[in-house]
């Protein structure tokens, strides 16, 4: 008859308490590193914002204004702080006190550095830097007719020209000019 093996004794003889402690410490270090990476990404790369105000409607819902004059219930978005703004992108940028009481504004990029912009009876035209002819800017995101005329404006180097989608109520580059690229928080993803 075969001898009975005591598995509990074999397992106990192969246990190394030091290895268990190192395994637990390694797990906690990895867990902390993942948590720190998550916090870094969502505070420096993908930044959460909420839309307040109607300047980007109908594309983005800006919430409702309360009796105290504050908005609530607007769309929540993520902004990619590493992306470079391009035509048609929606960006968030730091506003100076002369522009707005809000610390950040959200608008659509219409012109990049060197572009010349003008509008005639609500039709927007853009001439890229170095080109001779203007091209009509297709704007399917506008929710209402826009009839304004804008004088030619050339976007300076290091700046972008921005407009809100709800042109009748939006305060944008028509009022305060182009904005520096260094004030751009990021591009809405």
mmCIF file with all atom_site columns, C-alpha atoms in Angstrom:
data_model
loop_
_atom_site.group_PDB
_atom_site.id
_atom_site.type_symbol
_atom_site.label_atom_id
_atom_site.label_alt_id
_atom_site.label_comp_id
_atom_site.label_asym_id
_atom_site.label_entity_id
_atom_site.label_seq_id
_atom_site.pdbx_PDB_ins_code
_atom_site.Cartn_x
_atom_site.Cartn_y
_atom_site.Cartn_z
_atom_site.occupancy
_atom_site.B_iso_or_equiv
_atom_site.pdbx_formal_charge
_atom_site.auth_seq_id
_atom_site.auth_comp_id
_atom_site.auth_asym_id
_atom_site.auth_atom_id
_atom_site.pdbx_PDB_model_num
ATOM 1   C CA . UNK A 1 1   ? 0.000   0.000  0.000   1.00 0.00 ? 1   UNK A CA 1
ATOM 2   C CA . UNK A 1 2   ? 1.243   3.495  -0.963  1.00 0.00 ? 2   UNK A CA 1
ATOM 3   C CA . UNK A 1 3   ? 2.252   5.880  1.693   1.00 0.00 ? 3   UNK A CA 1
ATOM 4   C CA . UNK A 1 4   ? -0.213  8.766  2.277   1.00 0.00 ? 4   UNK A CA 1
ATOM 5   C CA . UNK A 1 5   ? 1.187   12.149 1.178   1.00 0.00 ? 5   UNK A CA 1
ATOM 6   C CA . UNK A 1 6   ? 0.618   15.110 3.480   1.00 0.00 ? 6   UNK A CA 1
ATOM 7   C CA . UNK A 1 7   ? 0.050   17.949 1.025   1.00 0.00 ? 7   UNK A CA 1
ATOM 8   C CA . UNK A 1 8   ? -0.438  20.558 3.723   1.00 0.00 ? 8   UNK A CA 1
ATOM 9   C CA . UNK A 1 9   ? 3.078   19.840 5.018   1.00 0.00 ? 9   UNK A CA 1
ATOM 10  C CA . UNK A 1 10  ? 4.576   20.056 1.500   1.00 0.00 ? 10  UNK A CA 1
ATOM 11  C CA . UNK A 1 11  ? 2.860   23.401 0.804   1.00 0.00 ? 11  UNK A CA 1
ATOM 12  C CA . UNK A 1 12  ? 3.954   24.806 4.162   1.00 0.00 ? 12  UNK A CA 1
ATOM 13  C CA . UNK A 1 13  ? 7.537   23.770 3.517   1.00 0.00 ? 13  UNK A CA 1
ATOM 14  C CA . UNK A 1 14  ? 7.551   25.615 0.166   1.00 0.00 ? 14  UNK A CA 1
ATOM 15  C CA . UNK A 1 15  ? 6.065   28.882 1.458   1.00 0.00 ? 15  UNK A CA 1
ATOM 16  C CA . UNK A 1 16  ? 8.353   31.869 1.617   1.00 0.00 ? 16  UNK A CA 1
ATOM 17  C CA . UNK A 1 17  ? 6.823   34.676 3.681   1.00 0.00 ? 17  UNK A CA 1
ATOM 18  C CA . UNK A 1 18  ? 9.309   37.158 2.203   1.00 0.00 ? 18  UNK A CA 1
ATOM 19  C CA . UNK A 1 19  ? 8.090   36.387 -1.330  1.00 0.00 ? 19  UNK A CA 1
ATOM 20  C CA . UNK A 1 20  ? 4.457   36.872 -0.305  1.00 0.00 ? 20  UNK A CA 1
ATOM 21  C CA . UNK A 1 21  ? 5.287   40.280 1.123   1.00 0.00 ? 21  UNK A CA 1
ATOM 22  C CA . UNK A 1 22  ? 7.176   41.263 -2.036  1.00 0.00 ? 22  UNK A CA 1
ATOM 23  C CA . UNK A 1 23  ? 4.303   40.038 -4.198  1.00 0.00 ? 23  UNK A CA 1
ATOM 24  C CA . UNK A 1 24  ? 1.817   42.154 -2.238  1.00 0.00 ? 24  UNK A CA 1
ATOM 25  C CA . UNK A 1 25  ? 4.115   45.187 -2.356  1.00 0.00 ? 25  UNK A CA 1
ATOM 26  C CA . UNK A 1 26  ? 4.608   44.756 -6.114  1.00 0.00 ? 26  UNK A CA 1
ATOM 27  C CA . UNK A 1 27  ? 0.825   44.560 -6.585  1.00 0.00 ? 27  UNK A CA 1
ATOM 28  C CA . UNK A 1 28  ? 0.303   47.765 -4.584  1.00 0.00 ? 28  UNK A CA 1
ATOM 29  C CA . UNK A 1 29  ? 3.042   49.613 -6.528  1.00 0.00 ? 29  UNK A CA 1
ATOM 30  C CA . UNK A 1 30  ? 1.495   48.578 -9.855  1.00 0.00 ? 30  UNK A CA 1
ATOM 31  C CA . UNK A 1 31  ? -1.977  49.573 -8.636  1.00 0.00 ? 31  UNK A CA 1
ATOM 32  C CA . UNK A 1 32  ? -0.661  52.981 -7.511  1.00 0.00 ? 32  UNK A CA 1
ATOM 33  C CA . UNK A 1 33  ? 1.150   53.508 -10.858 1.00 0.00 ? 33  UNK A CA 1
ATOM 34  C CA . UNK A 1 34  ? -2.037  52.730 -12.802 1.00 0.00 ? 34  UNK A CA 1
ATOM 35  C CA . UNK A 1 35  ? -4.026  55.117 -10.603 1.00 0.00 ? 35  UNK A CA 1
ATOM 36  C CA . UNK A 1 36  ? -1.398  57.889 -11.009 1.00 0.00 ? 36  UNK A CA 1
ATOM 37  C CA . UNK A 1 37  ? -1.371  57.394 -14.795 1.00 0.00 ? 37  UNK A CA 1
ATOM 38  C CA . UNK A 1 38  ? -5.170  57.556 -14.876 1.00 0.00 ? 38  UNK A CA 1
ATOM 39  C CA . UNK A 1 39  ? -5.165  60.799 -12.862 1.00 0.00 ? 39  UNK A CA 1
ATOM 40  C CA . UNK A 1 40  ? -2.445  62.307 -15.079 1.00 0.00 ? 40  UNK A CA 1
ATOM 41  C CA . UNK A 1 41  ? -4.285  61.468 -18.300 1.00 0.00 ? 41  UNK A CA 1
ATOM 42  C CA . UNK A 1 42  ? -7.639  62.814 -17.120 1.00 0.00 ? 42  UNK A CA 1
ATOM 43  C CA . UNK A 1 43  ? -6.218  66.052 -15.705 1.00 0.00 ? 43  UNK A CA 1
ATOM 44  C CA . UNK A 1 44  ? -3.580  66.890 -18.331 1.00 0.00 ? 44  UNK A CA 1
ATOM 45  C CA . UNK A 1 45  ? -4.411  65.110 -21.590 1.00 0.00 ? 45  UNK A CA 1
ATOM 46  C CA . UNK A 1 46  ? -8.153  64.374 -21.717 1.00 0.00 ? 46  UNK A CA 1
ATOM 47  C CA . UNK A 1 47  ? -9.774  67.167 -19.746 1.00 0.00 ? 47  UNK A CA 1
ATOM 48  C CA . UNK A 1 48  ? -13.479 67.057 -18.901 1.00 0.00 ? 48  UNK A CA 1
ATOM 49  C CA . UNK A 1 49  ? -15.522 70.212 -19.544 1.00 0.00 ? 49  UNK A CA 1
ATOM 50  C CA . UNK A 1 50  ? -19.184 71.175 -19.409 1.00 0.00 ? 50  UNK A CA 1
ATOM 51  C CA . UNK A 1 51  ? -20.793 73.466 -21.976 1.00 0.00 ? 51  UNK A CA 1
ATOM 52  C CA . UNK A 1 52  ? -22.503 76.537 -20.475 1.00 0.00 ? 52  UNK A CA 1
ATOM 53  C CA . UNK A 1 53  ? -24.388 78.933 -22.717 1.00 0.00 ? 53  UNK A CA 1
ATOM 54  C CA . UNK A 1 54  ? -26.038 78.785 -26.111 1.00 0.00 ? 54  UNK A CA 1
ATOM 55  C CA . UNK A 1 55  ? -23.227 80.021 -28.392 1.00 0.00 ? 55  UNK A CA 1
ATOM 56  C CA . UNK A 1 56  ? -22.560 76.524 -29.806 1.00 0.00 ? 56  UNK A CA 1
ATOM 57  C CA . UNK A 1 57  ? -26.154 75.377 -30.285 1.00 0.00 ? 57  UNK A CA 1
ATOM 58  C CA . UNK A 1 58  ? -27.442 73.336 -32.066 1.00 0.00 ? 58  UNK A CA 1
ATOM 59  C CA . UNK A 1 59  ? -24.150 71.365 -32.137 1.00 0.00 ? 59  UNK A CA 1
ATOM 60  C CA . UNK A 1 60  ? -23.661 71.417 -28.356 1.00 0.00 ? 60  UNK A CA 1
ATOM 61  C CA . UNK A 1 61  ? -26.341 71.855 -25.727 1.00 0.00 ? 61  UNK A CA 1
ATOM 62  C CA . UNK A 1 62  ? -25.397 74.620 -23.292 1.00 0.00 ? 62  UNK A CA 1
ATOM 63  C CA . UNK A 1 63  ? -27.898 73.898 -20.521 1.00 0.00 ? 63  UNK A CA 1
ATOM 64  C CA . UNK A 1 64  ? -30.592 76.077 -18.982 1.00 0.00 ? 64  UNK A CA 1
ATOM 65  C CA . UNK A 1 65  ? -30.109 79.343 -17.157 1.00 0.00 ? 65  UNK A CA 1
ATOM 66  C CA . UNK A 1 66  ? -31.377 79.526 -13.581 1.00 0.00 ? 66  UNK A CA 1
ATOM 67  C CA . UNK A 1 67  ? -32.872 82.603 -11.918 1.00 0.00 ? 67  UNK A CA 1
ATOM 68  C CA . UNK A 1 68  ? -29.429 83.337 -10.455 1.00 0.00 ? 68  UNK A CA 1
ATOM 69  C CA . UNK A 1 69  ? -27.965 83.629 -13.971 1.00 0.00 ? 69  UNK A CA 1
ATOM 70  C CA . UNK A 1 70  ? -25.986 80.358 -13.868 1.00 0.00 ? 70  UNK A CA 1
ATOM 71  C CA . UNK A 1 71  ? -26.277 77.526 -16.369 1.00 0.00 ? 71  UNK A CA 1
ATOM 72  C CA . UNK A 1 72  ? -26.837 73.890 -15.490 1.00 0.00 ? 72  UNK A CA 1
ATOM 73  C CA . UNK A 1 73  ? -27.313 70.700 -17.468 1.00 0.00 ? 73  UNK A CA 1
ATOM 74  C CA . UNK A 1 74  ? -25.043 71.417 -20.461 1.00 0.00 ? 74  UNK A CA 1
ATOM 75  C CA . UNK A 1 75  ? -23.224 68.749 -22.455 1.00 0.00 ? 75  UNK A CA 1
ATOM 76  C CA . UNK A 1 76  ? -20.171 67.122 -20.881 1.00 0.00 ? 76  UNK A CA 1
ATOM 77  C CA . UNK A 1 77  ? -17.192 66.716 -23.217 1.00 0.00 ? 77  UNK A CA 1
ATOM 78  C CA . UNK A 1 78  ? -13.566 65.655 -23.206 1.00 0.00 ? 78  UNK A CA 1
ATOM 79  C CA . UNK A 1 79  ? -10.904 67.962 -24.587 1.00 0.00 ? 79  UNK A CA 1
ATOM 80  C CA . UNK A 1 80  ? -7.661  66.521 -25.974 1.00 0.00 ? 80  UNK A CA 1
ATOM 81  C CA . UNK A 1 81  ? -4.909  68.847 -24.777 1.00 0.00 ? 81  UNK A CA 1
ATOM 82  C CA . UNK A 1 82  ? -2.329  67.292 -27.125 1.00 0.00 ? 82  UNK A CA 1
ATOM 83  C CA . UNK A 1 83  ? -4.285  67.827 -30.364 1.00 0.00 ? 83  UNK A CA 1
ATOM 84  C CA . UNK A 1 84  ? -3.548  70.723 -32.710 1.00 0.00 ? 84  UNK A CA 1
ATOM 85  C CA . UNK A 1 85  ? -6.603  72.724 -33.870 1.00 0.00 ? 85  UNK A CA 1
ATOM 86  C CA . UNK A 1 86  ? -7.665  72.314 -37.498 1.00 0.00 ? 86  UNK A CA 1
ATOM 87  C CA . UNK A 1 87  ? -10.494 73.694 -39.653 1.00 0.00 ? 87  UNK A CA 1
ATOM 88  C CA . UNK A 1 88  ? -13.899 72.900 -38.210 1.00 0.00 ? 88  UNK A CA 1
ATOM 89  C CA . UNK A 1 89  ? -12.574 71.631 -34.864 1.00 0.00 ? 89  UNK A CA 1
ATOM 90  C CA . UNK A 1 90  ? -14.364 72.722 -31.717 1.00 0.00 ? 90  UNK A CA 1
ATOM 91  C CA . UNK A 1 91  ? -11.835 74.046 -29.203 1.00 0.00 ? 91  UNK A CA 1
ATOM 92  C CA . UNK A 1 92  ? -11.810 75.228 -25.609 1.00 0.00 ? 92  UNK A CA 1
ATOM 93  C CA . UNK A 1 93  ? -9.587  78.224 -24.839 1.00 0.00 ? 93  UNK A CA 1
ATOM 94  C CA . UNK A 1 94  ? -8.725  80.453 -21.901 1.00 0.00 ? 94  UNK A CA 1
ATOM 95  C CA . UNK A 1 95  ? -10.578 83.753 -22.182 1.00 0.00 ? 95  UNK A CA 1
ATOM 96  C CA . UNK A 1 96  ? -9.104  87.005 -20.919 1.00 0.00 ? 96  UNK A CA 1
ATOM 97  C CA . UNK A 1 97  ? -11.223 89.206 -18.665 1.00 0.00 ? 97  UNK A CA 1
ATOM 98  C CA . UNK A 1 98  ? -11.780 91.602 -21.589 1.00 0.00 ? 98  UNK A CA 1
ATOM 99  C CA . UNK A 1 99  ? -13.374 88.804 -23.622 1.00 0.00 ? 99  UNK A CA 1
ATOM 100 C CA . UNK A 1 100 ? -15.602 87.096 -21.046 1.00 0.00 ? 100 UNK A CA 1
ATOM 101 C CA . UNK A 1 101 ? -16.380 86.615 -17.373 1.00 0.00 ? 101 UNK A CA 1
ATOM 102 C CA . UNK A 1 102 ? -16.009 82.852 -17.923 1.00 0.00 ? 102 UNK A CA 1
ATOM 103 C CA . UNK A 1 103 ? -12.562 81.390 -17.553 1.00 0.00 ? 103 UNK A CA 1
ATOM 104 C CA . UNK A 1 104 ? -12.868 79.243 -20.706 1.00 0.00 ? 104 UNK A CA 1
ATOM 105 C CA . UNK A 1 105 ? -14.891 79.524 -23.904 1.00 0.00 ? 105 UNK A CA 1
ATOM 106 C CA . UNK A 1 106 ? -15.812 76.923 -26.505 1.00 0.00 ? 106 UNK A CA 1
ATOM 107 C CA . UNK A 1 107 ? -15.905 77.825 -30.227 1.00 0.00 ? 107 UNK A CA 1
ATOM 108 C CA . UNK A 1 108 ? -15.305 76.381 -33.713 1.00 0.00 ? 108 UNK A CA 1
ATOM 109 C CA . UNK A 1 109 ? -12.039 77.017 -35.590 1.00 0.00 ? 109 UNK A CA 1
ATOM 110 C CA . UNK A 1 110 ? -12.710 78.845 -38.875 1.00 0.00 ? 110 UNK A CA 1
ATOM 111 C CA . UNK A 1 111 ? -9.265  80.214 -39.734 1.00 0.00 ? 111 UNK A CA 1
ATOM 112 C CA . UNK A 1 112 ? -5.693  79.120 -39.090 1.00 0.00 ? 112 UNK A CA 1
ATOM 113 C CA . UNK A 1 113 ? -2.561  81.316 -39.106 1.00 0.00 ? 113 UNK A CA 1
ATOM 114 C CA . UNK A 1 114 ? -2.137  83.156 -42.418 1.00 0.00 ? 114 UNK A CA 1
ATOM 115 C CA . UNK A 1 115 ? -5.729  82.577 -43.611 1.00 0.00 ? 115 UNK A CA 1
ATOM 116 C CA . UNK A 1 116 ? -7.901  85.468 -44.731 1.00 0.00 ? 116 UNK A CA 1
ATOM 117 C CA . UNK A 1 117 ? -11.572 85.318 -43.739 1.00 0.00 ? 117 UNK A CA 1
ATOM 118 C CA . UNK A 1 118 ? -14.549 87.322 -44.912 1.00 0.00 ? 118 UNK A CA 1
ATOM 119 C CA . UNK A 1 119 ? -18.327 86.877 -45.058 1.00 0.00 ? 119 UNK A CA 1
ATOM 120 C CA . UNK A 1 120 ? -20.935 88.294 -47.387 1.00 0.00 ? 120 UNK A CA 1
ATOM 121 C CA . UNK A 1 121 ? -24.636 88.036 -46.468 1.00 0.00 ? 121 UNK A CA 1
ATOM 122 C CA . UNK A 1 122 ? -23.952 85.157 -44.109 1.00 0.00 ? 122 UNK A CA 1
ATOM 123 C CA . UNK A 1 123 ? -21.775 83.166 -46.512 1.00 0.00 ? 123 UNK A CA 1
ATOM 124 C CA . UNK A 1 124 ? -18.298 82.614 -45.111 1.00 0.00 ? 124 UNK A CA 1
ATOM 125 C CA . UNK A 1 125 ? -15.226 82.596 -47.378 1.00 0.00 ? 125 UNK A CA 1
ATOM 126 C CA . UNK A 1 126 ? -11.666 81.584 -46.579 1.00 0.00 ? 126 UNK A CA 1
ATOM 127 C CA . UNK A 1 127 ? -8.394  81.984 -48.465 1.00 0.00 ? 127 UNK A CA 1
ATOM 128 C CA . UNK A 1 128 ? -5.570  79.767 -47.212 1.00 0.00 ? 128 UNK A CA 1
ATOM 129 C CA . UNK A 1 129 ? -2.157  81.305 -46.707 1.00 0.00 ? 129 UNK A CA 1
ATOM 130 C CA . UNK A 1 130 ? -0.366  81.557 -50.049 1.00 0.00 ? 130 UNK A CA 1
ATOM 131 C CA . UNK A 1 131 ? -3.475  80.981 -52.193 1.00 0.00 ? 131 UNK A CA 1
ATOM 132 C CA . UNK A 1 132 ? -4.984  83.535 -54.535 1.00 0.00 ? 132 UNK A CA 1
ATOM 133 C CA . UNK A 1 133 ? -8.667  82.547 -54.473 1.00 0.00 ? 133 UNK A CA 1
ATOM 134 C CA . UNK A 1 134 ? -11.283 82.436 -51.737 1.00 0.00 ? 134 UNK A CA 1
ATOM 135 C CA . UNK A 1 135 ? -13.311 79.290 -51.174 1.00 0.00 ? 135 UNK A CA 1
ATOM 136 C CA . UNK A 1 136 ? -16.763 79.081 -49.651 1.00 0.00 ? 136 UNK A CA 1
ATOM 137 C CA . UNK A 1 137 ? -16.708 77.467 -46.204 1.00 0.00 ? 137 UNK A CA 1
ATOM 138 C CA . UNK A 1 138 ? -19.384 74.775 -45.933 1.00 0.00 ? 138 UNK A CA 1
ATOM 139 C CA . UNK A 1 139 ? -21.111 75.086 -42.554 1.00 0.00 ? 139 UNK A CA 1
ATOM 140 C CA . UNK A 1 140 ? -23.750 72.341 -42.182 1.00 0.00 ? 140 UNK A CA 1
ATOM 141 C CA . UNK A 1 141 ? -23.643 72.719 -38.386 1.00 0.00 ? 141 UNK A CA 1
ATOM 142 C CA . UNK A 1 142 ? -25.360 76.150 -38.369 1.00 0.00 ? 142 UNK A CA 1
ATOM 143 C CA . UNK A 1 143 ? -28.864 75.871 -37.013 1.00 0.00 ? 143 UNK A CA 1
ATOM 144 C CA . UNK A 1 144 ? -30.172 79.222 -38.211 1.00 0.00 ? 144 UNK A CA 1
ATOM 145 C CA . UNK A 1 145 ? -29.726 81.572 -41.120 1.00 0.00 ? 145 UNK A CA 1
ATOM 146 C CA . UNK A 1 146 ? -26.861 83.986 -40.674 1.00 0.00 ? 146 UNK A CA 1
ATOM 147 C CA . UNK A 1 147 ? -26.885 87.208 -42.682 1.00 0.00 ? 147 UNK A CA 1
ATOM 148 C CA . UNK A 1 148 ? -23.919 89.160 -41.363 1.00 0.00 ? 148 UNK A CA 1
ATOM 149 C CA . UNK A 1 149 ? -21.164 90.582 -43.549 1.00 0.00 ? 149 UNK A CA 1
ATOM 150 C CA . UNK A 1 150 ? -17.569 90.588 -42.300 1.00 0.00 ? 150 UNK A CA 1
ATOM 151 C CA . UNK A 1 151 ? -14.662 92.624 -43.583 1.00 0.00 ? 151 UNK A CA 1
ATOM 152 C CA . UNK A 1 152 ? -11.535 90.753 -44.672 1.00 0.00 ? 152 UNK A CA 1
ATOM 153 C CA . UNK A 1 153 ? -9.461  89.619 -41.714 1.00 0.00 ? 153 UNK A CA 1
ATOM 154 C CA . UNK A 1 154 ? -6.061  87.943 -41.968 1.00 0.00 ? 154 UNK A CA 1
ATOM 155 C CA . UNK A 1 155 ? -5.295  85.632 -39.062 1.00 0.00 ? 155 UNK A CA 1
ATOM 156 C CA . UNK A 1 156 ? -1.885  86.497 -37.548 1.00 0.00 ? 156 UNK A CA 1
ATOM 157 C CA . UNK A 1 157 ? 0.793   83.837 -37.048 1.00 0.00 ? 157 UNK A CA 1
ATOM 158 C CA . UNK A 1 158 ? 0.320   81.847 -33.848 1.00 0.00 ? 158 UNK A CA 1
ATOM 159 C CA . UNK A 1 159 ? -3.438  82.581 -33.672 1.00 0.00 ? 159 UNK A CA 1
ATOM 160 C CA . UNK A 1 160 ? -6.752  81.071 -34.801 1.00 0.00 ? 160 UNK A CA 1
ATOM 161 C CA . UNK A 1 161 ? -10.062 82.659 -35.843 1.00 0.00 ? 161 UNK A CA 1
ATOM 162 C CA . UNK A 1 162 ? -13.075 81.170 -34.031 1.00 0.00 ? 162 UNK A CA 1
ATOM 163 C CA . UNK A 1 163 ? -16.852 81.490 -34.372 1.00 0.00 ? 163 UNK A CA 1
ATOM 164 C CA . UNK A 1 164 ? -19.749 80.049 -32.401 1.00 0.00 ? 164 UNK A CA 1
ATOM 165 C CA . UNK A 1 165 ? -22.315 77.907 -34.225 1.00 0.00 ? 165 UNK A CA 1
ATOM 166 C CA . UNK A 1 166 ? -25.200 80.047 -32.925 1.00 0.00 ? 166 UNK A CA 1
ATOM 167 C CA . UNK A 1 167 ? -23.950 83.197 -34.638 1.00 0.00 ? 167 UNK A CA 1
ATOM 168 C CA . UNK A 1 168 ? -26.727 85.549 -33.515 1.00 0.00 ? 168 UNK A CA 1
ATOM 169 C CA . UNK A 1 169 ? -25.792 85.202 -29.819 1.00 0.00 ? 169 UNK A CA 1
ATOM 170 C CA . UNK A 1 170 ? -22.148 84.111 -29.914 1.00 0.00 ? 170 UNK A CA 1
ATOM 171 C CA . UNK A 1 171 ? -19.347 86.395 -28.768 1.00 0.00 ? 171 UNK A CA 1
ATOM 172 C CA . UNK A 1 172 ? -16.396 85.283 -30.857 1.00 0.00 ? 172 UNK A CA 1
ATOM 173 C CA . UNK A 1 173 ? -13.571 86.487 -33.146 1.00 0.00 ? 173 UNK A CA 1
ATOM 174 C CA . UNK A 1 174 ? -15.953 88.884 -34.874 1.00 0.00 ? 174 UNK A CA 1
ATOM 175 C CA . UNK A 1 175 ? -15.941 90.832 -31.615 1.00 0.00 ? 175 UNK A CA 1
ATOM 176 C CA . UNK A 1 176 ? -12.560 90.160 -30.000 1.00 0.00 ? 176 UNK A CA 1
ATOM 177 C CA . UNK A 1 177 ? -10.381 89.088 -32.942 1.00 0.00 ? 177 UNK A CA 1
ATOM 178 C CA . UNK A 1 178 ? -8.358  85.931 -33.310 1.00 0.00 ? 178 UNK A CA 1
ATOM 179 C CA . UNK A 1 179 ? -7.066  84.107 -30.253 1.00 0.00 ? 179 UNK A CA 1
ATOM 180 C CA . UNK A 1 180 ? -3.483  82.988 -29.515 1.00 0.00 ? 180 UNK A CA 1
ATOM 181 C CA . UNK A 1 181 ? -2.790  79.268 -29.979 1.00 0.00 ? 181 UNK A CA 1
ATOM 182 C CA . UNK A 1 182 ? -1.057  79.296 -26.580 1.00 0.00 ? 182 UNK A CA 1
ATOM 183 C CA . UNK A 1 183 ? -4.434  80.021 -24.924 1.00 0.00 ? 183 UNK A CA 1
ATOM 184 C CA . UNK A 1 184 ? -6.042  76.900 -26.455 1.00 0.00 ? 184 UNK A CA 1
ATOM 185 C CA . UNK A 1 185 ? -6.773  74.279 -23.802 1.00 0.00 ? 185 UNK A CA 1
ATOM 186 C CA . UNK A 1 186 ? -7.485  71.577 -26.381 1.00 0.00 ? 186 UNK A CA 1
ATOM 187 C CA . UNK A 1 187 ? -9.670  70.156 -29.114 1.00 0.00 ? 187 UNK A CA 1
ATOM 188 C CA . UNK A 1 188 ? -13.024 68.555 -28.278 1.00 0.00 ? 188 UNK A CA 1
ATOM 189 C CA . UNK A 1 189 ? -12.866 64.817 -28.933 1.00 0.00 ? 189 UNK A CA 1
#
